[in-house]
Short mmCIF file of C-alpha atoms and ligand atoms in Angstrom, two decimals:
data_model
loop_
_atom_site.label_atom_id
_atom_site.label_comp_id
_atom_site.label_asym_id
_atom_site.label_seq_id
_atom_site.Cartn_x
_atom_site.Cartn_y
_atom_site.Cartn_z
CA MET A 67 7.79 5.80 -42.72
CA ASP A 68 5.01 3.43 -41.66
CA GLU A 69 3.53 3.39 -38.17
CA HIS A 70 5.67 0.50 -36.90
CA SER A 71 8.93 2.08 -38.08
CA LEU A 72 7.94 5.42 -36.60
CA ARG A 73 7.26 3.81 -33.23
CA GLU A 74 10.63 2.01 -33.34
CA GLU A 75 12.31 5.34 -34.10
CA ILE A 76 10.51 6.99 -31.19
CA LYS A 77 11.66 4.16 -28.89
CA ARG A 78 15.23 4.59 -30.03
CA LEU A 79 15.03 8.30 -29.26
CA ILE A 80 13.54 7.55 -25.85
CA ARG A 81 16.50 5.27 -25.08
CA ASP A 82 18.88 8.08 -26.05
CA TYR A 83 16.92 10.58 -24.03
CA TYR A 84 16.94 8.30 -21.01
CA GLU A 85 20.72 7.89 -21.22
CA LEU A 86 21.19 11.65 -21.50
CA ARG A 87 18.69 12.82 -18.91
CA PHE A 88 18.38 10.07 -16.29
CA ALA A 89 20.95 7.27 -16.56
CA ASP A 90 23.83 8.99 -14.79
CA ALA A 91 21.84 11.47 -12.73
CA LYS A 92 23.82 11.98 -9.52
CA ARG A 93 22.03 12.58 -6.27
CA GLU A 94 23.44 14.21 -3.21
CA ASP A 95 20.76 13.03 -0.85
CA VAL A 96 19.85 9.70 0.72
CA PRO A 97 16.16 9.32 -0.17
CA VAL A 98 13.66 7.25 1.81
CA SER A 99 12.34 5.83 -1.43
CA GLY A 100 11.32 6.82 -4.95
CA LYS A 101 10.61 5.49 -8.38
CA VAL A 102 13.25 3.33 -10.08
CA PHE A 103 12.89 3.12 -13.85
CA ASP A 104 14.72 3.07 -17.15
CA SER A 105 13.79 3.70 -20.78
CA GLU A 106 11.32 0.76 -20.73
CA GLU A 107 8.91 2.68 -18.48
CA LEU A 108 9.22 5.83 -20.61
CA SER A 109 8.55 3.77 -23.75
CA ALA A 110 5.54 2.13 -22.11
CA ILE A 111 4.01 5.54 -21.31
CA VAL A 112 4.58 6.78 -24.86
CA ASP A 113 3.31 3.52 -26.42
CA ALA A 114 0.08 3.77 -24.43
CA ALA A 115 -0.28 7.43 -25.39
CA LEU A 116 0.32 6.67 -29.08
CA ASP A 117 -2.33 3.94 -28.99
CA GLY A 118 -4.79 6.78 -28.45
CA HIS A 119 -7.00 4.73 -26.11
CA TRP A 120 -5.82 6.24 -22.78
CA THR A 121 -8.55 4.94 -20.46
CA GLU A 122 -8.29 1.40 -19.11
CA GLY A 123 -7.66 -1.01 -21.97
CA LYS A 124 -5.13 -3.54 -23.22
CA TYR A 125 -2.30 -2.63 -20.78
CA SER A 126 -4.71 -3.03 -17.90
CA LEU A 127 -5.60 -6.56 -19.02
CA ILE A 128 -1.92 -7.54 -19.31
CA PHE A 129 -0.93 -5.92 -16.02
CA GLU A 130 -3.83 -7.36 -14.01
CA GLN A 131 -3.02 -10.85 -15.35
CA LYS A 132 0.68 -10.53 -14.44
CA LEU A 133 -0.14 -9.07 -11.03
CA LYS A 134 -2.51 -11.97 -10.26
CA GLU A 135 0.18 -14.45 -11.27
CA PHE A 136 2.82 -12.72 -9.16
CA ILE A 137 0.72 -12.55 -5.99
CA GLY A 138 -1.12 -15.82 -6.52
CA VAL A 139 -4.72 -14.60 -6.37
CA SER A 140 -7.54 -15.26 -8.78
CA HIS A 141 -8.82 -11.66 -9.07
CA ALA A 142 -6.97 -8.34 -9.20
CA MET A 143 -8.26 -4.95 -10.30
CA VAL A 144 -6.30 -1.76 -10.71
CA VAL A 145 -7.50 1.50 -9.16
CA ASN A 146 -6.08 5.01 -9.01
CA SER A 147 -4.35 4.81 -5.59
CA GLY A 148 -3.70 2.62 -2.58
CA SER A 149 -6.14 4.79 -0.66
CA SER A 150 -8.82 4.12 -3.30
CA ALA A 151 -7.98 0.42 -3.03
CA ASN A 152 -8.61 0.51 0.74
CA LEU A 153 -11.86 2.43 0.26
CA LEU A 154 -13.01 0.01 -2.44
CA ALA A 155 -12.05 -3.09 -0.41
CA PHE A 156 -13.99 -1.78 2.59
CA MET A 157 -17.06 -0.63 0.66
CA THR A 158 -17.17 -4.02 -1.09
CA LEU A 159 -17.68 -5.66 2.30
CA CYS A 160 -20.52 -3.21 3.00
CA SER A 161 -22.51 -4.45 -0.03
CA TYR A 162 -26.12 -5.57 0.48
CA GLN A 163 -25.20 -8.51 -1.74
CA LEU A 164 -23.38 -10.06 1.24
CA GLY A 165 -26.59 -10.31 3.29
CA GLU A 166 -26.09 -10.85 7.03
CA ARG A 167 -22.33 -10.66 6.74
CA ARG A 168 -22.23 -7.19 5.26
CA ILE A 169 -20.51 -4.53 7.33
CA GLN A 170 -23.07 -1.93 8.39
CA LYS A 171 -23.16 1.48 10.03
CA GLY A 172 -22.40 1.18 13.76
CA ASP A 173 -20.41 -2.07 13.41
CA GLU A 174 -16.94 -2.23 14.92
CA VAL A 175 -13.78 -2.81 12.90
CA ILE A 176 -10.50 -3.62 14.64
CA THR A 177 -7.31 -1.93 13.49
CA VAL A 178 -4.23 -0.15 14.91
CA ALA A 179 -3.80 3.55 15.65
CA ALA A 180 -0.15 3.54 14.50
CA GLY A 181 -0.86 3.57 10.82
CA PHE A 182 -1.58 5.38 7.60
CA PRO A 183 -4.82 7.43 7.68
CA THR A 184 -6.40 5.82 4.63
CA THR A 185 -6.17 2.36 6.18
CA ILE A 186 -8.49 3.67 8.88
CA ASN A 187 -10.61 6.31 7.11
CA PRO A 188 -12.85 3.93 5.11
CA ILE A 189 -14.05 2.47 8.45
CA ILE A 190 -15.08 5.96 9.58
CA GLN A 191 -16.47 7.00 6.18
CA ALA A 192 -18.77 3.95 6.23
CA GLY A 193 -20.15 5.01 9.63
CA CYS A 194 -18.40 2.19 11.52
CA ILE A 195 -16.44 2.44 14.75
CA PRO A 196 -12.67 1.86 14.59
CA VAL A 197 -11.41 -0.11 17.59
CA PHE A 198 -7.72 0.57 18.12
CA CYS A 199 -5.24 -1.99 19.41
CA ASP A 200 -1.69 -1.30 20.49
CA ILE A 201 1.37 -2.55 18.59
CA ASN A 202 4.62 -4.30 19.45
CA LEU A 203 7.80 -2.22 19.31
CA GLY A 204 10.42 -3.40 16.82
CA THR A 205 7.93 -5.33 14.67
CA TYR A 206 5.22 -2.60 14.76
CA ASP A 207 2.44 -5.16 14.31
CA ILE A 208 -0.79 -5.58 16.26
CA ASN A 209 -0.63 -6.81 19.87
CA ILE A 210 -2.54 -10.11 19.71
CA VAL A 211 -3.53 -10.09 23.40
CA HIS A 212 -5.19 -6.71 22.83
CA LEU A 213 -6.76 -7.99 19.62
CA ASN A 214 -8.50 -10.80 21.49
CA LYS A 215 -9.73 -8.33 24.09
CA ALA A 216 -11.02 -5.94 21.41
CA ILE A 217 -13.71 -8.31 20.15
CA SER A 218 -17.29 -7.35 20.97
CA ARG A 219 -20.77 -8.32 19.79
CA LYS A 220 -20.48 -5.58 17.17
CA THR A 221 -17.12 -6.63 15.65
CA LYS A 222 -17.46 -7.37 11.93
CA ALA A 223 -13.94 -7.09 10.50
CA ILE A 224 -10.22 -6.62 11.06
CA MET A 225 -8.44 -4.15 8.76
CA LEU A 226 -4.66 -4.14 9.13
CA ALA A 227 -1.57 -3.10 7.18
CA HIS A 228 1.71 -4.98 6.99
CA THR A 229 3.41 -1.91 8.45
CA LEU A 230 6.57 -0.90 6.57
CA GLY A 231 6.41 -4.25 4.82
CA ASN A 232 6.69 -6.36 7.97
CA PRO A 233 3.80 -8.87 7.99
CA PHE A 234 1.58 -8.89 11.05
CA ASN A 235 1.13 -12.19 12.91
CA VAL A 236 -1.05 -13.69 10.18
CA ASP A 237 -1.69 -17.03 11.94
CA ALA A 238 -3.04 -15.34 15.06
CA VAL A 239 -5.11 -12.76 13.17
CA VAL A 240 -6.62 -15.36 10.81
CA ASP A 241 -7.46 -17.57 13.84
CA VAL A 242 -9.36 -14.69 15.47
CA CYS A 243 -11.22 -14.04 12.20
CA LYS A 244 -12.21 -17.69 11.88
CA LYS A 245 -13.25 -18.00 15.51
CA HIS A 246 -15.51 -14.94 15.38
CA GLY A 247 -16.63 -15.01 11.73
CA LEU A 248 -14.88 -11.74 10.83
CA TRP A 249 -13.73 -10.36 7.49
CA LEU A 250 -10.00 -9.73 7.10
CA ILE A 251 -8.95 -6.74 4.98
CA GLU A 252 -5.23 -6.92 4.38
CA ASP A 253 -3.62 -3.57 3.52
CA ASN A 254 -0.59 -4.78 1.58
CA CYS A 255 0.33 -1.28 0.34
CA ASP A 256 3.74 -1.41 2.07
CA GLY A 257 4.38 -5.12 1.66
CA LEU A 258 4.48 -6.17 -1.99
CA GLY A 259 6.81 -9.20 -2.07
CA SER A 260 6.78 -9.90 1.69
CA THR A 261 6.07 -13.46 2.77
CA TYR A 262 4.60 -15.06 5.86
CA ALA A 263 5.11 -18.81 6.28
CA GLU A 264 6.55 -18.72 2.75
CA LYS A 265 3.34 -17.34 1.23
CA LEU A 266 3.09 -13.84 -0.20
CA THR A 267 1.19 -11.23 1.79
CA GLY A 268 -1.94 -10.08 0.03
CA THR A 269 -3.18 -13.69 -0.14
CA PHE A 270 -4.36 -14.11 3.47
CA GLY A 271 -7.23 -11.65 3.71
CA ASP A 272 -10.70 -11.99 2.21
CA ILE A 273 -9.58 -8.97 0.24
CA SER A 274 -6.25 -7.13 0.03
CA THR A 275 -4.84 -3.90 -1.35
CA ILE A 276 -1.64 -2.57 -2.93
CA SER A 277 -0.30 0.96 -3.55
CA PHE A 278 1.68 1.92 -6.63
CA TYR A 279 2.63 5.41 -5.46
CA PRO A 280 6.31 6.08 -6.36
CA ALA A 281 7.51 5.47 -2.79
CA HIS A 282 6.21 1.91 -2.95
CA HIS A 283 7.86 -1.24 -4.31
CA ILE A 284 6.70 -0.60 -7.87
CA THR A 285 4.90 2.39 -9.31
CA LEU A 286 2.28 3.44 -11.86
CA ALA A 287 2.91 7.11 -10.87
CA GLU A 288 -0.41 7.00 -9.02
CA GLY A 289 -2.21 3.71 -8.61
CA GLY A 290 -3.30 0.80 -6.51
CA ALA A 291 -4.97 -2.59 -6.74
CA VAL A 292 -7.55 -4.72 -4.97
CA CYS A 293 -6.97 -8.48 -4.87
CA THR A 294 -9.17 -11.37 -3.78
CA ASN A 295 -9.75 -15.06 -4.31
CA ASN A 296 -13.49 -14.60 -3.82
CA PRO A 297 -15.35 -14.21 -7.17
CA LYS A 298 -18.37 -12.60 -5.51
CA LEU A 299 -16.22 -9.95 -3.80
CA SER A 300 -14.39 -9.36 -7.08
CA LYS A 301 -17.63 -8.79 -8.97
CA ILE A 302 -18.98 -6.40 -6.32
CA ALA A 303 -15.66 -4.52 -6.15
CA ARG A 304 -15.49 -4.07 -9.93
CA SER A 305 -19.01 -2.70 -9.96
CA ILE A 306 -18.33 -0.25 -7.10
CA ARG A 307 -15.10 0.82 -8.79
CA ASP A 308 -16.97 1.49 -12.07
CA TRP A 309 -19.77 3.85 -10.94
CA GLY A 310 -21.78 0.98 -9.37
CA ARG A 311 -22.89 -0.24 -12.76
CA ASP A 312 -24.50 -3.63 -13.26
CA CYS A 313 -22.94 -3.90 -16.72
CA TYR A 314 -19.53 -5.58 -16.75
CA CYS A 315 -18.41 -4.77 -20.32
CA LYS A 316 -14.75 -3.79 -20.59
CA THR A 317 -14.20 -0.18 -21.72
CA GLY A 318 -14.98 0.25 -25.40
CA ARG A 319 -17.09 -2.95 -25.51
CA ASP A 320 -20.87 -3.35 -25.70
CA ASN A 321 -23.34 -6.11 -24.96
CA THR A 322 -20.99 -8.64 -23.26
CA CYS A 323 -24.04 -10.08 -21.46
CA GLY A 324 -25.84 -10.55 -24.80
CA LYS A 325 -28.99 -8.79 -23.55
CA ARG A 326 -28.05 -5.14 -23.29
CA PHE A 327 -31.67 -4.08 -23.88
CA GLY A 328 -33.27 -7.12 -22.24
CA HIS A 329 -32.91 -6.54 -18.47
CA ARG A 330 -35.58 -5.66 -15.94
CA LEU A 331 -33.91 -4.46 -12.73
CA GLY A 332 -34.99 -2.24 -9.84
CA ASP A 333 -38.03 -0.18 -10.71
CA LEU A 334 -36.63 0.67 -14.13
CA PRO A 335 -38.65 -0.09 -17.27
CA GLU A 336 -37.96 -3.35 -19.07
CA GLY A 337 -35.16 -3.04 -21.63
CA TYR A 338 -33.47 -0.10 -19.90
CA ASP A 339 -29.91 0.03 -21.34
CA HIS A 340 -27.75 -2.23 -19.12
CA LYS A 341 -24.89 0.29 -19.44
CA TYR A 342 -26.94 2.68 -17.29
CA ILE A 343 -28.22 0.28 -14.66
CA TYR A 344 -26.61 0.73 -11.24
CA SER A 345 -26.90 -2.11 -8.76
CA GLU A 346 -24.24 -0.76 -6.36
CA LEU A 347 -23.41 2.48 -4.58
CA GLY A 348 -20.44 3.29 -6.74
CA TYR A 349 -17.54 5.62 -7.37
CA ASN A 350 -15.19 5.97 -10.31
CA LEU A 351 -11.83 4.72 -8.98
CA LYS A 352 -10.37 3.51 -12.27
CA ASN A 353 -6.87 4.27 -13.51
CA THR A 354 -5.66 5.08 -17.03
CA ASP A 355 -3.88 2.79 -19.50
CA ILE A 356 -1.07 5.35 -19.68
CA ASN A 357 -0.39 4.80 -15.98
CA ILE A 358 -1.01 1.07 -16.02
CA ALA A 359 1.42 0.52 -18.93
CA ILE A 360 4.27 1.60 -16.60
CA GLY A 361 3.45 -1.37 -14.39
CA ILE A 362 4.43 -4.00 -16.94
CA PRO A 363 8.19 -3.24 -16.98
CA GLN A 364 7.96 -2.41 -13.26
CA LEU A 365 6.57 -5.87 -12.43
CA ALA A 366 9.40 -7.47 -14.42
CA LYS A 367 11.86 -5.52 -12.23
CA LEU A 368 10.04 -6.30 -8.95
CA PRO A 369 12.01 -9.46 -7.93
CA GLY A 370 15.24 -7.44 -8.22
CA PHE A 371 13.75 -4.55 -6.23
CA ILE A 372 12.66 -6.92 -3.46
CA GLU A 373 16.13 -8.46 -3.21
CA LYS A 374 17.74 -5.02 -3.04
CA ARG A 375 15.38 -3.92 -0.26
CA LYS A 376 16.20 -7.04 1.76
CA GLU A 377 19.92 -6.59 1.14
CA ASN A 378 19.86 -2.94 2.24
CA PHE A 379 17.85 -3.80 5.32
CA LYS A 380 20.39 -6.44 6.34
CA ALA A 381 23.36 -4.16 5.70
CA LEU A 382 21.82 -1.41 7.84
CA HIS A 383 20.81 -3.86 10.56
CA ASP A 384 24.36 -5.24 10.79
CA ARG A 385 25.83 -1.74 11.05
CA PHE A 386 23.27 -0.58 13.64
CA ALA A 387 23.80 -3.59 15.96
CA LYS A 388 26.37 -1.59 17.96
CA TRP A 389 23.77 1.09 18.76
CA GLU A 390 21.13 -1.10 20.36
CA LYS A 391 21.36 0.98 23.54
CA TYR A 392 20.08 4.02 21.66
CA PHE A 393 17.63 2.54 19.16
CA ILE A 394 15.09 -0.26 19.17
CA LEU A 395 16.14 -2.02 15.98
CA PRO A 396 13.52 -3.39 13.56
CA LYS A 397 12.88 -7.10 13.46
CA ALA A 398 10.79 -9.36 11.26
CA THR A 399 7.71 -10.94 12.77
CA GLU A 400 8.08 -14.66 13.41
CA GLN A 401 7.69 -16.71 10.16
CA ALA A 402 8.01 -13.53 8.07
CA ASP A 403 10.46 -12.62 5.34
CA PRO A 404 9.64 -8.94 4.76
CA SER A 405 10.16 -7.02 1.54
CA TRP A 406 10.92 -3.99 3.75
CA PHE A 407 9.42 -0.63 2.87
CA GLY A 408 11.75 1.17 5.28
CA PHE A 409 14.14 0.73 8.20
CA PRO A 410 12.25 1.81 11.34
CA LEU A 411 14.08 2.96 14.47
CA THR A 412 12.67 3.93 17.86
CA LEU A 413 14.82 6.07 20.14
CA THR A 414 15.36 4.47 23.55
CA GLU A 415 15.50 6.42 26.81
CA ARG A 416 19.29 6.48 26.48
CA PHE A 417 19.21 8.43 23.24
CA PRO A 418 20.73 11.81 24.13
CA THR A 419 18.30 14.28 22.48
CA LYS A 420 14.76 14.75 21.30
CA ARG A 421 13.78 13.13 17.98
CA ALA A 422 13.00 16.42 16.23
CA GLU A 423 16.52 17.71 16.92
CA PHE A 424 18.05 14.55 15.48
CA LEU A 425 15.83 14.51 12.39
CA ARG A 426 16.70 18.16 11.75
CA PHE A 427 20.40 17.20 11.87
CA LEU A 428 19.81 14.32 9.42
CA ALA A 429 17.87 16.63 7.08
CA GLU A 430 20.85 19.02 7.06
CA LYS A 431 23.02 16.06 6.07
CA LYS A 432 20.49 15.35 3.28
CA ILE A 433 19.40 12.08 4.83
CA ALA A 434 15.66 11.81 4.38
CA THR A 435 13.51 10.43 7.18
CA ARG A 436 9.81 9.71 7.63
CA LEU A 437 7.68 9.11 10.68
CA LEU A 438 5.62 5.99 11.16
CA PHE A 439 2.77 7.65 9.28
CA GLY A 440 0.11 9.14 11.57
CA GLY A 441 1.84 8.07 14.82
CA ASN A 442 -1.23 7.75 17.05
CA ILE A 443 -4.02 8.54 14.58
CA THR A 444 -6.44 9.48 17.38
CA LYS A 445 -4.20 12.49 18.12
CA GLN A 446 -4.38 13.83 14.56
CA PRO A 447 -6.26 17.15 14.15
CA TYR A 448 -9.07 15.68 12.03
CA PHE A 449 -10.00 13.12 14.68
CA LYS A 450 -10.89 15.80 17.20
CA ALA A 451 -12.25 18.29 14.65
CA TYR A 452 -14.81 15.75 13.38
CA GLY A 453 -15.45 14.25 16.82
CA ILE A 454 -14.80 10.79 15.36
CA PRO A 455 -16.15 8.06 17.64
CA TYR A 456 -13.68 5.24 18.38
CA ARG A 457 -12.80 2.70 21.04
CA VAL A 458 -9.38 1.72 22.41
CA ALA A 459 -9.01 -1.97 23.19
CA GLU A 460 -6.58 -1.77 26.13
CA SER A 461 -4.04 1.01 25.96
CA LEU A 462 -2.06 2.73 23.24
CA ALA A 463 1.18 2.96 25.26
CA ASN A 464 3.52 1.64 22.54
CA THR A 465 1.63 3.60 19.89
CA ASP A 466 2.45 6.77 21.82
CA ILE A 467 6.11 5.72 22.06
CA VAL A 468 6.10 5.37 18.25
CA MET A 469 4.36 8.73 17.85
CA ASN A 470 7.03 10.41 20.01
CA ASN A 471 10.20 8.48 19.25
CA ALA A 472 10.07 6.45 16.04
CA PHE A 473 11.09 7.26 12.46
CA TRP A 474 12.38 5.40 9.43
CA ILE A 475 15.06 5.67 6.80
CA GLY A 476 15.23 4.25 3.28
CA VAL A 477 16.08 0.76 2.05
CA SER A 478 14.79 1.18 -1.51
CA PRO A 479 16.89 0.31 -4.57
CA LEU A 480 17.94 3.98 -4.60
CA THR A 481 20.05 3.18 -1.53
CA GLY A 482 23.45 1.60 -2.20
CA ALA A 483 26.72 1.14 -0.32
CA ALA A 484 27.61 4.86 -0.57
CA GLU A 485 24.26 5.93 0.88
CA ILE A 486 24.61 3.43 3.73
CA GLU A 487 28.06 4.84 4.53
CA LYS A 488 26.60 8.36 4.58
CA VAL A 489 23.88 7.26 7.00
CA ILE A 490 26.30 5.50 9.32
CA SER A 491 28.76 8.38 9.44
CA ALA A 492 25.97 10.91 10.13
CA PHE A 493 24.63 8.78 13.01
CA GLU A 494 28.17 8.33 14.33
CA GLU A 495 28.83 12.07 14.21
CA TYR A 496 25.60 12.91 16.01
CA LEU A 497 26.10 10.37 18.77
CA LYS A 498 29.71 11.50 19.27
CA GLU A 499 28.66 15.13 19.57
CA ASN A 500 25.71 14.55 21.87
CA LEU A 501 26.53 11.65 24.19
C1 LIG B 832 -0.11 1.21 4.69
C2 LIG B 832 -0.58 2.17 3.64
N1 LIG B 832 -1.84 2.08 3.20
C3 LIG B 832 -2.32 2.91 2.25
C4 LIG B 832 -1.52 3.87 1.68
C5 LIG B 832 -2.09 4.79 0.63
O1 LIG B 832 -1.55 4.58 -0.64
P1 LIG B 832 -1.63 5.76 -1.76
O2 LIG B 832 -0.60 6.76 -1.39
O3 LIG B 832 -1.33 5.05 -3.04
O4 LIG B 832 -3.00 6.31 -1.72
C6 LIG B 832 -0.20 4.01 2.11
C7 LIG B 832 0.65 5.06 1.50
O5 LIG B 832 1.82 5.15 1.63
C8 LIG B 832 0.29 3.14 3.11
O6 LIG B 832 1.56 3.22 3.56
#
């Protein structure tokens, strides 16, 4: 058999294997989220492995191109997680190449305390001061009155996530950035496919990020991306991602600049190999072609995933309307059409028990729940242990309500009518027993 025929045979076997092992797999639980795939993703992984290249290569080029087209940005680069994407986006804005506008140690960066740790950690890791604003209940986005009050002489940037896929008030946030000359870092890890004023999230910030962890809208197993329309930021980000190198050859290529041994940079001798010249303070945050190959069939499935998430959200919302006394129901921000990551609920004062008791009951019924990430991040053990300096803009009253009383359930494509029925009957049973 020649190579092509062998590969076709392997693909046929993968399809059979998928049918046997995964196609009809029954689950008892109601998951919050998880990867959704078929034999195409398995074939993509095996194809990339059989190519023998493994590190970033041809699948990365295809995926980055398709991702750019989907989101509508001119530059996208894949990294190994959403957290790496946030770190890279932030460190890019700290580059000396940005002159006066670079974010520096001691500068303030506005964000919210009700969030995921790695939206906030890059601010701290760069020696900057996070300034926390409160959020609105129901939408879980930044309180704009507090945002305006948070600005100081030291403010350099705003770094915000579209929490659980619900876009923040983009118009108001962008206005504040323009008025005060601030960078906007848009953490779009939860919001792939969400729109604000009919434009996809991830296109509003100077730089934006995505996560491809299996819980998210599409997956590369582990992975993330940084997007921007700014060529200078893209060039800096790619360098920081790739060890800080000045050379911009793709992996496996040499001498793209045409003068590999003709540069004189820093205090290095003339002709020092461009491959080993570092003009940035870099990391290695790259991903592998084996992971990135999964993204190509995943991206093709994304429009269907987004529709399913919206459909599940609506079905749950309709069924929960009768319980508005007991839960603050989620709602989209004005002008937003979210590609929901989850269905957040906040217990009202009329809810009969403590949250932990209720979540324990749901876990026994095999209904998975998650909290709104770190709750109030300033109360997390590492904040105190490291004595992390921060400022609170006004108060974190709603953030504390979220920390104490909010949680979310799944709307991913793994949820269907049967799962929704299970959820509703479990909630009904609990309320009946405890009211
Ligand atoms: C808003 C937000 N930002 C960043 C991340 C980090 O992404 P990753 O898990 O890919 O590192 C997450 C993870 O769920 C997230 O929800």
